Short mmCIF file of C-alpha atoms and ligand atoms in Angstrom, two decimals:
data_model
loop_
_atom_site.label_atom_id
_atom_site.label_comp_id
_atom_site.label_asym_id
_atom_site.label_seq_id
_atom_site.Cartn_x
_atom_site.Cartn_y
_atom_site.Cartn_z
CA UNK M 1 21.50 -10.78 -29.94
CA UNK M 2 18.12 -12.04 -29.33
CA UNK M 3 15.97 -10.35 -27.14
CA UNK M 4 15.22 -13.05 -24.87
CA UNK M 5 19.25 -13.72 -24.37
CA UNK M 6 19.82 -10.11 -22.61
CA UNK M 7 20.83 -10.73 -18.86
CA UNK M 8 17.72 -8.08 -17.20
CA UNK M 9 17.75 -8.68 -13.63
CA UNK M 10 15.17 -7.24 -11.17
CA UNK M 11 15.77 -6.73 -7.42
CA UNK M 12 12.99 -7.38 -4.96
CA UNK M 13 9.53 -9.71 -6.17
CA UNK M 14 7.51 -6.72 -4.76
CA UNK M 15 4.54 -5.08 -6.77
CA UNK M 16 6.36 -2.94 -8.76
CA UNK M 17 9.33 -5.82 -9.62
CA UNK M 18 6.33 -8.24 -10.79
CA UNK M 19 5.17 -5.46 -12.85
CA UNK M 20 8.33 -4.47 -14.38
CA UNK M 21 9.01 -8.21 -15.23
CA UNK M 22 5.15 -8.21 -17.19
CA UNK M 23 6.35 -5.13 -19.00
CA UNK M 24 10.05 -6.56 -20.11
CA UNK M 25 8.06 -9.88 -20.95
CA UNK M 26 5.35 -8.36 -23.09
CA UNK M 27 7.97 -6.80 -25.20
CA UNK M 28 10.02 -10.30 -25.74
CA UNK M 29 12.66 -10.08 -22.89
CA UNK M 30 13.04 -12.97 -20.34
CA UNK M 31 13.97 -11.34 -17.36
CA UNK M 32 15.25 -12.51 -13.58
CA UNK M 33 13.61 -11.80 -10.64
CA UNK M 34 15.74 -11.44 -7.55
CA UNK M 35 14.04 -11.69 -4.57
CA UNK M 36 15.58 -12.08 -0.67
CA UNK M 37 12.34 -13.82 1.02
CA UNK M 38 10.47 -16.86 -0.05
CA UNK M 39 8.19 -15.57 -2.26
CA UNK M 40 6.84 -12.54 -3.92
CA UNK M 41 4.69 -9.97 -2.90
CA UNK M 42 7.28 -7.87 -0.80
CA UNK M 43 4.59 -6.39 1.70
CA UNK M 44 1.97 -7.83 -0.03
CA UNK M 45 1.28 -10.97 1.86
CA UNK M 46 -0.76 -12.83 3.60
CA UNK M 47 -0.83 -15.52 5.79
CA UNK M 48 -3.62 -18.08 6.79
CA UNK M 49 -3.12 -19.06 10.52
CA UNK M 50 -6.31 -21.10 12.18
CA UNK M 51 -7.93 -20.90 9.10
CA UNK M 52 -7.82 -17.31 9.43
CA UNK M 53 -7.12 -14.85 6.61
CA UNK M 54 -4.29 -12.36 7.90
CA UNK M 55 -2.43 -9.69 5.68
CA UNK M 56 0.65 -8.71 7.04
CA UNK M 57 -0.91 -5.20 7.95
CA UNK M 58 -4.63 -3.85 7.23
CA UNK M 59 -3.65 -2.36 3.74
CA UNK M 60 -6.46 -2.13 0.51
CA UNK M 61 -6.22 -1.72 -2.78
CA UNK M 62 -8.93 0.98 -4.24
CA UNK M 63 -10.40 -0.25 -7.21
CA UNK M 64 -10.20 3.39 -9.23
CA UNK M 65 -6.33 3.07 -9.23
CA UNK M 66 -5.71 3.21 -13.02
CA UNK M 67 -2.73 1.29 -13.29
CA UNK M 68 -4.78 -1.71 -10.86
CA UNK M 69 -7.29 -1.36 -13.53
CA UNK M 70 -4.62 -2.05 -16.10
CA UNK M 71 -2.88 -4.98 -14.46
CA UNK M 72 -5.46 -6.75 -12.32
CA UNK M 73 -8.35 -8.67 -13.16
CA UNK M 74 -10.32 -7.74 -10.66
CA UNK M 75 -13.13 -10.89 -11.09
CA UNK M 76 -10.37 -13.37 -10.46
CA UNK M 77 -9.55 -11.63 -7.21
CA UNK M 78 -13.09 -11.77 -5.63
CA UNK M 79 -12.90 -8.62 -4.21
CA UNK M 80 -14.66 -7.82 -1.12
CA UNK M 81 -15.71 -3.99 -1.19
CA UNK M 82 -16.41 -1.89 2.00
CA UNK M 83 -19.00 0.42 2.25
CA UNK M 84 -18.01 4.44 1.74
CA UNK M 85 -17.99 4.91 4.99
CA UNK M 86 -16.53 4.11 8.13
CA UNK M 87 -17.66 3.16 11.78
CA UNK M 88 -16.53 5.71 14.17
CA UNK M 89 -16.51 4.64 18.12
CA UNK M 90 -15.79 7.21 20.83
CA UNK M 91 -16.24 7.17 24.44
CA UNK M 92 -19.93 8.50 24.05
CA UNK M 93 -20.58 5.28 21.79
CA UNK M 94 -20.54 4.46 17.86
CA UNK M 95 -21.74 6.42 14.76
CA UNK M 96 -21.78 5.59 10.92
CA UNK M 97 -20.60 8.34 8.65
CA UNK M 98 -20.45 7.76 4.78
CA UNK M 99 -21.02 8.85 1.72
CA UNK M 100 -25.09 8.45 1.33
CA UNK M 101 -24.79 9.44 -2.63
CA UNK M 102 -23.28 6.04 -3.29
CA UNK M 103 -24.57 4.01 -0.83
CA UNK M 104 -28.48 4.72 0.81
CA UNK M 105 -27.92 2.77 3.59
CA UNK M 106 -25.86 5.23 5.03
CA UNK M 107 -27.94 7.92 4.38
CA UNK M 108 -29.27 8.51 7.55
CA UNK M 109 -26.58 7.46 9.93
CA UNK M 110 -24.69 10.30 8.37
CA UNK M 111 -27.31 12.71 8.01
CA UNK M 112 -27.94 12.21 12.26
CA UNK M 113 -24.00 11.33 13.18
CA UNK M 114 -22.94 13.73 15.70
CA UNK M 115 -19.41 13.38 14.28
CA UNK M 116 -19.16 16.69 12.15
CA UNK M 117 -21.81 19.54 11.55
CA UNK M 118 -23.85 19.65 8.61
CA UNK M 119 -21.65 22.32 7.07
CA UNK M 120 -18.87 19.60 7.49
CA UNK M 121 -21.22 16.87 5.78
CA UNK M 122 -21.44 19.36 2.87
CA UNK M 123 -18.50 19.81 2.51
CA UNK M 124 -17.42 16.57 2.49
CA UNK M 125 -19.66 16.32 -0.59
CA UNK M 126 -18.20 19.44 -2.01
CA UNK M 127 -14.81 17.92 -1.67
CA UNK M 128 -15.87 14.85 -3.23
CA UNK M 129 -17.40 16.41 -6.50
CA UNK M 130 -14.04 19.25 -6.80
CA UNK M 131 -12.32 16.19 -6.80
CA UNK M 132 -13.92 14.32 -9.14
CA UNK M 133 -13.60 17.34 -11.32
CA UNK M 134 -10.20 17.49 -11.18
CA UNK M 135 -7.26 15.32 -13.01
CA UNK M 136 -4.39 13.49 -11.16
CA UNK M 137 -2.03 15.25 -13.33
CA UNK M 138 -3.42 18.48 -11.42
CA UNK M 139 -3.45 16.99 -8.41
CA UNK M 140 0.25 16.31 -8.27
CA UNK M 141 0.59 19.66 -10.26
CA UNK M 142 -0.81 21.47 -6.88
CA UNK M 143 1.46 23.01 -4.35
CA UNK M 144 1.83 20.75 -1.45
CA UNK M 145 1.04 21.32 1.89
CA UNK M 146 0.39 19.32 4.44
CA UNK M 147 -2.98 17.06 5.05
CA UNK M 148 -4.47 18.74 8.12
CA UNK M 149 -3.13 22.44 6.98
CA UNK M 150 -5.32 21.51 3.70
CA UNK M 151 -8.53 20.22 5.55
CA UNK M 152 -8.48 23.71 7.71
CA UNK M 153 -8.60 25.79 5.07
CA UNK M 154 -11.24 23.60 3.36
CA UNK M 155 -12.68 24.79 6.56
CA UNK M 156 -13.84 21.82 8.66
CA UNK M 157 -14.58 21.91 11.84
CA UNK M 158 -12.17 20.75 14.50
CA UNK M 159 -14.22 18.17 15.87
CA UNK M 160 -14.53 16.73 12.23
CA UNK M 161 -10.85 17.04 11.75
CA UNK M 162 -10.21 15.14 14.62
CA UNK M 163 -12.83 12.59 14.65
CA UNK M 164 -12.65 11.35 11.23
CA UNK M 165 -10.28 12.80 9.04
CA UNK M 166 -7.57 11.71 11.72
CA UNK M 167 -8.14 8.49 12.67
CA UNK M 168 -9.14 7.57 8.78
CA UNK M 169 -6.26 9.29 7.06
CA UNK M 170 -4.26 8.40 9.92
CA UNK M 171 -4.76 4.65 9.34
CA UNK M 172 -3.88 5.14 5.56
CA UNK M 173 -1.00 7.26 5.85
CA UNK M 174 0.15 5.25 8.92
CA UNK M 175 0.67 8.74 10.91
CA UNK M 176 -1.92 9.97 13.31
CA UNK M 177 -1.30 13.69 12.74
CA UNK M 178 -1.80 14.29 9.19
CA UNK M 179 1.32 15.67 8.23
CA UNK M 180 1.40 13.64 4.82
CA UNK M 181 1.41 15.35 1.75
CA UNK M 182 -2.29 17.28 0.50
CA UNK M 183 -1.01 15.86 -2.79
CA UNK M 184 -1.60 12.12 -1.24
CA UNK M 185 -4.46 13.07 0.12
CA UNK M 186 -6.45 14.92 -2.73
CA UNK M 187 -5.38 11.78 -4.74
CA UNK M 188 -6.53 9.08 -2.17
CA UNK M 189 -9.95 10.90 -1.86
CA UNK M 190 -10.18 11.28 -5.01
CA UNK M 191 -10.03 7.64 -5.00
CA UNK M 192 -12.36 6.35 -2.26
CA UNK M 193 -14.96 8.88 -4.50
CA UNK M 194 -14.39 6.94 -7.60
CA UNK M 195 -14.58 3.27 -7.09
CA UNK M 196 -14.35 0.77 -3.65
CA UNK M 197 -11.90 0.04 -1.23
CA UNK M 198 -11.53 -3.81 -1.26
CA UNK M 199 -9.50 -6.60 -0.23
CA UNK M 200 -9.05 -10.25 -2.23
CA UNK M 201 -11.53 -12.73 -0.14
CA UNK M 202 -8.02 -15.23 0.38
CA UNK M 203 -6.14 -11.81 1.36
CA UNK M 204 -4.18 -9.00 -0.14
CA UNK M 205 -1.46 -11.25 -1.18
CA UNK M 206 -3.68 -13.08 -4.51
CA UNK M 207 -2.51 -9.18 -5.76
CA UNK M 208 1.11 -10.36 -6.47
CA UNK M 209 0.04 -14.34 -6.72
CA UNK M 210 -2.22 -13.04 -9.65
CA UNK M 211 0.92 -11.10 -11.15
CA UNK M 212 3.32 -13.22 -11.17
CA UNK M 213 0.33 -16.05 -13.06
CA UNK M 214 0.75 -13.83 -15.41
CA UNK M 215 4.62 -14.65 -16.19
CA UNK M 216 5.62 -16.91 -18.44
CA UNK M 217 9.27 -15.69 -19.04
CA UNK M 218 10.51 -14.20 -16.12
CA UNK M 219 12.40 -16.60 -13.64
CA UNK M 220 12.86 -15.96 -10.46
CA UNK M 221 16.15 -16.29 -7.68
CA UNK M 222 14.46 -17.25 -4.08
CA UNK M 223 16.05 -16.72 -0.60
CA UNK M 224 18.25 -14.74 -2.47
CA UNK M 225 19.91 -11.32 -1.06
CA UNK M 226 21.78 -8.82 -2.75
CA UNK M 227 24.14 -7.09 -1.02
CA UNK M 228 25.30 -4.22 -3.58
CA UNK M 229 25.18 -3.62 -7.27
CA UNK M 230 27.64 -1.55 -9.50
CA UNK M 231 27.62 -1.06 -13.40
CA UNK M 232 26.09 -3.97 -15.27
CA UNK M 233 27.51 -6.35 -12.32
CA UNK M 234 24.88 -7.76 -9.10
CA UNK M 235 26.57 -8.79 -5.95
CA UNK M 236 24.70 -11.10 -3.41
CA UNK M 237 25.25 -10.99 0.03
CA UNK M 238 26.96 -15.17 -0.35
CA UNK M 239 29.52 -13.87 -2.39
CA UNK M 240 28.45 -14.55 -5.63
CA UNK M 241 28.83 -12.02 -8.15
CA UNK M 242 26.04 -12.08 -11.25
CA UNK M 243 26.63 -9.83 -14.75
CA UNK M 244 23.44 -7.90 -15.74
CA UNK M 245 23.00 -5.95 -19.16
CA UNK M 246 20.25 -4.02 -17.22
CA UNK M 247 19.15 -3.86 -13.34
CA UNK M 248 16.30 -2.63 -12.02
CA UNK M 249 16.27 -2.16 -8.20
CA UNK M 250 12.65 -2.72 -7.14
CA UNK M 251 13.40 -1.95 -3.80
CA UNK M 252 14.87 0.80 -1.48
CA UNK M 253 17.86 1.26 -3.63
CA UNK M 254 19.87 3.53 -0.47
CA UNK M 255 20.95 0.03 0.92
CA UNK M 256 22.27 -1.22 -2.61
CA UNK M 257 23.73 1.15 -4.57
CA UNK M 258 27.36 2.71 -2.47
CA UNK M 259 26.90 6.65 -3.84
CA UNK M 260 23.01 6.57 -2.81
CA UNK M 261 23.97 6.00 0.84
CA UNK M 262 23.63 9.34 2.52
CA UNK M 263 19.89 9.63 1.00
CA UNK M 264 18.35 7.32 2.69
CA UNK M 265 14.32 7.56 3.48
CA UNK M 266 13.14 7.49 6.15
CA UNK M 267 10.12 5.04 6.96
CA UNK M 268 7.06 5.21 9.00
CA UNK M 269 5.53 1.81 10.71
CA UNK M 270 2.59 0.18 12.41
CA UNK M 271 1.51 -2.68 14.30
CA UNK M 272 -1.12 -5.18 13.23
CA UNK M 273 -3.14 -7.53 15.14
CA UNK M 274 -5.30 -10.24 15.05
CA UNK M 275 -7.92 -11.89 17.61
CA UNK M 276 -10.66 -13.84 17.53
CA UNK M 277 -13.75 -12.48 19.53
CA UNK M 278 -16.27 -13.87 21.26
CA UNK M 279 -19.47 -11.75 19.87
CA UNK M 280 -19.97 -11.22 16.47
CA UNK M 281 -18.91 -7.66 15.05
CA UNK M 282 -21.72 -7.02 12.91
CA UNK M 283 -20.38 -3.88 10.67
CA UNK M 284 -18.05 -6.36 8.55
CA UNK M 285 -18.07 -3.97 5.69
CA UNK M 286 -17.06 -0.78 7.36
CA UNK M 287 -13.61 0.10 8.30
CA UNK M 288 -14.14 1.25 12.35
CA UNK M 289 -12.23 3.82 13.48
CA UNK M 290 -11.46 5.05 17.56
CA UNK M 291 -11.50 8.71 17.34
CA UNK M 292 -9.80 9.45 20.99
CA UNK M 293 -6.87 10.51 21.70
CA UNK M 294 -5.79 8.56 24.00
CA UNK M 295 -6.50 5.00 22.34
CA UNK M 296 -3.84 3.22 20.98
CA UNK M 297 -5.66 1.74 17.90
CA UNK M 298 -6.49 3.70 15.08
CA UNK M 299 -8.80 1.35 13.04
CA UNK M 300 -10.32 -2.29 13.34
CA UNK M 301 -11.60 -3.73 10.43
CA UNK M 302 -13.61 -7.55 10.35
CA UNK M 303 -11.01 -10.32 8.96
CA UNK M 304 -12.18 -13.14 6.41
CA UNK M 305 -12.07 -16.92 7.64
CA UNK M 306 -11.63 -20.00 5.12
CA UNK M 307 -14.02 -21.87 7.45
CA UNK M 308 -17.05 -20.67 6.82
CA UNK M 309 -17.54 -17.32 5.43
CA UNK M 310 -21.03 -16.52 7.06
CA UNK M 311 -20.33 -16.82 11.04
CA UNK M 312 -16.42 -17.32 11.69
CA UNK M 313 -15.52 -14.12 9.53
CA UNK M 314 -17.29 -12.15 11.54
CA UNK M 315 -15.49 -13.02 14.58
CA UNK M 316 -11.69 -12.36 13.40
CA UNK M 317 -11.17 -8.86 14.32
CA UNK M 318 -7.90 -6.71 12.70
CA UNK M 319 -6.46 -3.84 14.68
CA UNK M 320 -4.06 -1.57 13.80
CA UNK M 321 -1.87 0.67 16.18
CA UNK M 322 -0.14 3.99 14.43
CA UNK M 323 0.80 5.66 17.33
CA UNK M 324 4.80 4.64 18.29
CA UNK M 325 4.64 2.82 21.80
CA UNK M 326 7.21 0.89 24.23
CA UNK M 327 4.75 -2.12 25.03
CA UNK M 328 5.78 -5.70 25.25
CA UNK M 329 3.45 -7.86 23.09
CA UNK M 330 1.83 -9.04 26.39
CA UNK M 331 1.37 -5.22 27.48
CA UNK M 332 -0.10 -4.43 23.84
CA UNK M 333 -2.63 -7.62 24.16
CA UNK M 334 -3.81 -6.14 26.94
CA UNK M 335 -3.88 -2.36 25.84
CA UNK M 336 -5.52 -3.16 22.49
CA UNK M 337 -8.05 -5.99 23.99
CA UNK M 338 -9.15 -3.37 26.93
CA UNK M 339 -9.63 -0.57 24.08
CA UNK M 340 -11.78 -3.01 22.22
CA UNK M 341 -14.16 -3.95 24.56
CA UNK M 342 -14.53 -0.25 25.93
CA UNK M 343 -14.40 1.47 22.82
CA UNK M 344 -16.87 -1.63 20.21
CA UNK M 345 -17.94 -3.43 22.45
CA UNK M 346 -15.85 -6.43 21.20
CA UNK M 347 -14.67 -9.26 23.93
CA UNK M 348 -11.82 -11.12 22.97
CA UNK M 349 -11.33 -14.88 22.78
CA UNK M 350 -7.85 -14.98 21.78
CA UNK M 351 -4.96 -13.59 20.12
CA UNK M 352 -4.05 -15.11 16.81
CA UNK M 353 -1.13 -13.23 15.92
CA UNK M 354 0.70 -9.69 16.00
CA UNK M 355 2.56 -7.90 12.20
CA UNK M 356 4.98 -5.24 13.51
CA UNK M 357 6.24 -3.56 10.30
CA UNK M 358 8.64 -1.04 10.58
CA UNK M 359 9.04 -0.05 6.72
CA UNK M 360 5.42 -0.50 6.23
CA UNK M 361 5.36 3.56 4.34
CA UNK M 362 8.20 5.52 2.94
CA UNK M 363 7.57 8.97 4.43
CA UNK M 364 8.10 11.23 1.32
CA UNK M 365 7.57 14.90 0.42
CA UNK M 366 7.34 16.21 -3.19
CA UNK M 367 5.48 13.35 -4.20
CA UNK M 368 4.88 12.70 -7.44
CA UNK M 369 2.28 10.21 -9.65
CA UNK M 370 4.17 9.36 -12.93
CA UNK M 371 7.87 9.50 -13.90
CA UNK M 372 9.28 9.34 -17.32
CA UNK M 373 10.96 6.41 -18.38
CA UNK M 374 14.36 8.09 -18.94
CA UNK M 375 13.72 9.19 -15.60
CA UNK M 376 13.86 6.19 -14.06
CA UNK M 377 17.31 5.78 -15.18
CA UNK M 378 20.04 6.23 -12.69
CA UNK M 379 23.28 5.20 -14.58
CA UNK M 380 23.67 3.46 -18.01
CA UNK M 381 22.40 0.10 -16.65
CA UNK M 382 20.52 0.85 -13.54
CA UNK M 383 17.04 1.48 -13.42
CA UNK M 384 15.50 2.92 -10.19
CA UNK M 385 11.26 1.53 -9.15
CA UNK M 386 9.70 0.92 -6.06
CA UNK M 387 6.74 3.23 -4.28
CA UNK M 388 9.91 5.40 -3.03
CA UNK M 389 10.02 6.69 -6.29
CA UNK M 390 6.68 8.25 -6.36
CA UNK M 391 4.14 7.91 -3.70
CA UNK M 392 3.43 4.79 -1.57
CA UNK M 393 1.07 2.85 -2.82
CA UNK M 394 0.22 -0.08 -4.98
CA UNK M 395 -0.56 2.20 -7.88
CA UNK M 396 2.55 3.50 -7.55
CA UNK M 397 4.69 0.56 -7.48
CA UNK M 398 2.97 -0.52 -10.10
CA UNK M 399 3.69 2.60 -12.28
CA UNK M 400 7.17 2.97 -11.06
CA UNK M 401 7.78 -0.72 -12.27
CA UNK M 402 6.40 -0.37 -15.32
CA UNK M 403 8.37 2.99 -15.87
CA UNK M 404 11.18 1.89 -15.26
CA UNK M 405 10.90 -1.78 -17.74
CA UNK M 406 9.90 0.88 -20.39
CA UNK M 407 13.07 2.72 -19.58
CA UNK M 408 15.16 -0.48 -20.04
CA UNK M 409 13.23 -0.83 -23.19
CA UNK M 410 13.78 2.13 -24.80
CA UNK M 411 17.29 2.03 -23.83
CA UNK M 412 17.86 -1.30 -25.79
CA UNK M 413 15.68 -0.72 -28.30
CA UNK M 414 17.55 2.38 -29.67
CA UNK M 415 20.65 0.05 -29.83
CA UNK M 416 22.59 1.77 -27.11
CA UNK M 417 25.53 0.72 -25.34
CA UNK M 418 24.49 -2.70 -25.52
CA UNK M 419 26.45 -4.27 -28.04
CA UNK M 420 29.46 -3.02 -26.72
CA UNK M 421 30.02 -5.22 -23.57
CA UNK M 422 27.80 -8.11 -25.04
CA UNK M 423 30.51 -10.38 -25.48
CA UNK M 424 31.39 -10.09 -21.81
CA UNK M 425 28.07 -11.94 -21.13
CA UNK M 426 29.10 -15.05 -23.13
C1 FAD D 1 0.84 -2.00 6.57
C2 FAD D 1 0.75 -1.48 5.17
C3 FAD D 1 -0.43 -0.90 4.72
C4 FAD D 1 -0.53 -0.44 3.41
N1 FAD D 1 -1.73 0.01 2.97
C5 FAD D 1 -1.88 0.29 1.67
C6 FAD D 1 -3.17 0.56 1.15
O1 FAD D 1 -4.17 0.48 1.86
N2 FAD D 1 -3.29 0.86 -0.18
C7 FAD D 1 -2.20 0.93 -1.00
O2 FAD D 1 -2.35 1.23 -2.18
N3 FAD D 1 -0.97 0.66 -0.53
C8 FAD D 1 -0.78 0.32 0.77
N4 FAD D 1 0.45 -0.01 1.24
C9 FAD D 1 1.62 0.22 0.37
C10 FAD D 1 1.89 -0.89 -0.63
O3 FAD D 1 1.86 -2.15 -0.01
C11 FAD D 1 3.27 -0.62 -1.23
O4 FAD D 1 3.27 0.65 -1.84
C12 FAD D 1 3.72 -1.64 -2.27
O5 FAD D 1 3.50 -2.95 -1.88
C13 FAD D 1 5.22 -1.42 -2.55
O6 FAD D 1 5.68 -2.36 -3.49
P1 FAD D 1 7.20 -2.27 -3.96
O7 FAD D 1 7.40 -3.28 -5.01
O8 FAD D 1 7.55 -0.87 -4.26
O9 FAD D 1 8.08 -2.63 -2.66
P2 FAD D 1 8.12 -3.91 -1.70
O10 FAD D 1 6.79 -4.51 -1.55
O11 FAD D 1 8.80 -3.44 -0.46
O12 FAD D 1 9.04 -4.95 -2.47
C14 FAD D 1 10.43 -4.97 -2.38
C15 FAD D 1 10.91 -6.40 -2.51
O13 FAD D 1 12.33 -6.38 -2.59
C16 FAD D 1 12.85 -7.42 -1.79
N5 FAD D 1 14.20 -7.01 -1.38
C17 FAD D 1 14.54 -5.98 -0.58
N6 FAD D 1 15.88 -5.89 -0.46
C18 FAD D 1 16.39 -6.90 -1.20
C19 FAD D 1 17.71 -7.35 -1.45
N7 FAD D 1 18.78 -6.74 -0.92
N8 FAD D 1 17.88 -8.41 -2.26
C20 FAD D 1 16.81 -9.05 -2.83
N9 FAD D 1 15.52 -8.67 -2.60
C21 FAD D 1 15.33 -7.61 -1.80
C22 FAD D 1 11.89 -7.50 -0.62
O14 FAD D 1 11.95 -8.76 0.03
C23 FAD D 1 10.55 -7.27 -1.31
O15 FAD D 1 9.98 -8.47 -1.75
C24 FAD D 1 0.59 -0.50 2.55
C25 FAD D 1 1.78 -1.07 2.99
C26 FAD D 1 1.86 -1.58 4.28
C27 FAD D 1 3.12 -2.27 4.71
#
């Protein structure tokens, strides 16, 4: 049987399906791409409303991931970098805080920020260089422990804890109380230390629109949902019943596969929105965080606008809310828009438009970087990727995706069980 003839299907068009389809293809296999929405890009997407650039949630990809550096062509994105730093407003007004070995400018706003002693600043730089020092294998070697149990002993100070490591890790993890894995953590530092946090200038989504460019082989089944899958056999939620040599589920497999069902994980959300103001807001390249408790955003961050780059972009404003709350979109309008003329100084114009994504994370313990490619195999012709199966992130789905194509690989490539059932595919 020729290679390209082998029925591979993939289910879900997210990051780590579009990267398990480049794998299949690069080794001569034509595979299918499931996919339920309209598109790919799974929670990678973006969408441009009054000319404005909005991801569906504040998410970035950090340009030291080393399977982005693999996959992406980072020139074709046009990246937009942030500073190393962040903006950090409280009720006693605003202070920059960053990392003044990589960029001068914030050399002084850090050195005079009342957010954090000096022994914290220090030791924010004694972090960075331990973890530049040390592998990712290590990392994920280390016992875990939770994020703010981790920073204690590292022995920062409370008021550093709470108003930075919080409300930035918070905003990352998508938890306000640092309870995520030190593994994450360590590895996301590690991270932000070794290259930029950036976002496409069209949006997060030219990430999977660049991927799937890439394909030449792979096709792809829109608007299509599957409802279960068993051994070598797909079932979509119209009825229809499609044979697969191989599947990979490149999704939260729970939902598809009957004997997973009592394991199910468990996810954490956020709320995302988007105004126009009337000001300016002038730190576009800083991630601003609200470091009180009582706030309901965690971060704002400057949006990009098609119109014109310059003066519009700097008046689209992205918030993000963490914290779980009972508020009508009316009541959260007003919340967010009172917080963000208190709190930055911003005055709204309007609302553009509100992301509420409730499986935005999986919430996982034991995390883990890499898998195996026989590891990624959960029966003879099931393959398991997606972020769940490692950490959550883009890196992540991207590894798990490619993991899991090699595992398919090596499967048919040392002539197992294949041939035996080929004829039912004819
Ligand atoms: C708000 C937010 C912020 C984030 N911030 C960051 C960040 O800053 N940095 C970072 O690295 N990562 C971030 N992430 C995480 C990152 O986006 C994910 O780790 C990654 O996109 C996961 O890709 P995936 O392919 O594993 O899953 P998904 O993107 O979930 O893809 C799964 C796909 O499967 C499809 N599907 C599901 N069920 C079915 C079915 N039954 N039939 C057919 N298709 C199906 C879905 O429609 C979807 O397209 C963030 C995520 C969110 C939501």
């Amino acid at each position: 049987m020729n290679k390209s003839e082998y029925k591979i299907h993939i289910i879900g068009g997210g990051i780590s399906g579009l990267i398990a389809a480049q794998v299949l293809e690069n080794s001569g296999y034509h595979p299918v791409i499931i996919e339920a929405t309209d598109r790919v890009g799974g929670r990678v997407k973006t969408d441009i409303v009054e000319d404005c650039v909005l991801d569906h949630g504040f998410q970035v990809l950090l340009t030291a991931y080393p399977a982005a550096k693999r996959y992406l062509d980072y020139d074709a994105l046009t990246l937009q970098h942030f500073l190393p730093g962040a903006q950090i407003f409280t009720d006693k007004g605003s202070t920059l805080l960053g990392d003044p070995l990589r960029s001068i400018k914030l050399l002084l706003p850090t050195l005079f920020s009342n957010v954090g002693s000096i022994a914290d600043k220090w030791k924010v730089l004694r972090l960075n260089r331990l973890l530049k020092k040390t592998e990712i294998s290590e990392i994920f070697e280390e016992k875990e422990e939770t994020t703010l149990s981790f920073l204690k002993k590292f022995g920062f100070s409370e008021t550093m804890i709470n108003h930075f490591f919080k409300p930035f890790f918070g905003g990352i993890f998508l938890e306000a109380n640092l309870q995520t894995s030190s593994r994450m953590f360590k590895f996301v530092y590690k991270m932000f230390g070794e290259g930029n946090a950036a976002i496409p200038k069209k949006g997060i989504e030219q990430i999977p629109i660049q991927l799937k460019a890439n394909l030449k082989f792979t096709s792809f089944k829109y608007h299509t949902r599957v409802k279960y899958i068993e051994e070598q056999k797909i079932v979509l939620e119209n009825g229809e019943d499609i044979k697969s040599h191989f599947t990979i589920v490149a999704t939260d497999p729970n939902v598809l596969i009957p004997n997973l069902r009592n394991q199910e994980i468990t996810w954490k959300s956020c709320d995302t929105l988007y105004f126009k103001t009337k000001g300016e807001y002038r730190n576009t390249s800083l991630i601003g965080l609200i470091a009180q408790d009582s706030t309901l955003i965690n971060n704002i961050c400057s949006a990009t606008s098609l119109e014109d780059d310059a003066k519009t972009s700097k008046k689209v404003v992205s918030v993000t809310v963490v914290k779980d709350h009972q508020l009508d979109l009316e009541e959260l309008i007003q919340q967010v828009s009172a917080e963000l003329e208190r709190y930055c100084n911003i005055q709204v114009d309007h609302f553009i438009k509100r992301y509420e994504i409730r499986k935005a994370l999986p919430d996982l313990s034991n995390i883990q970087y890499e898998m195996l490619p026989s590891e990624t195999q959960l029966s003879s012709s099931i393959f398991l990727a997606g972020d769940q199966q490692l950490n959550a992130s883009l890196n992540a789905a991207m590894i798990s995706g490619e993991r899991a194509a090699l595992g398919v690989i090596n499967t048919l490539e040392k002539g197992l069980i294949v041939e035996e059932f080929t004829s039912e595919f004819n």
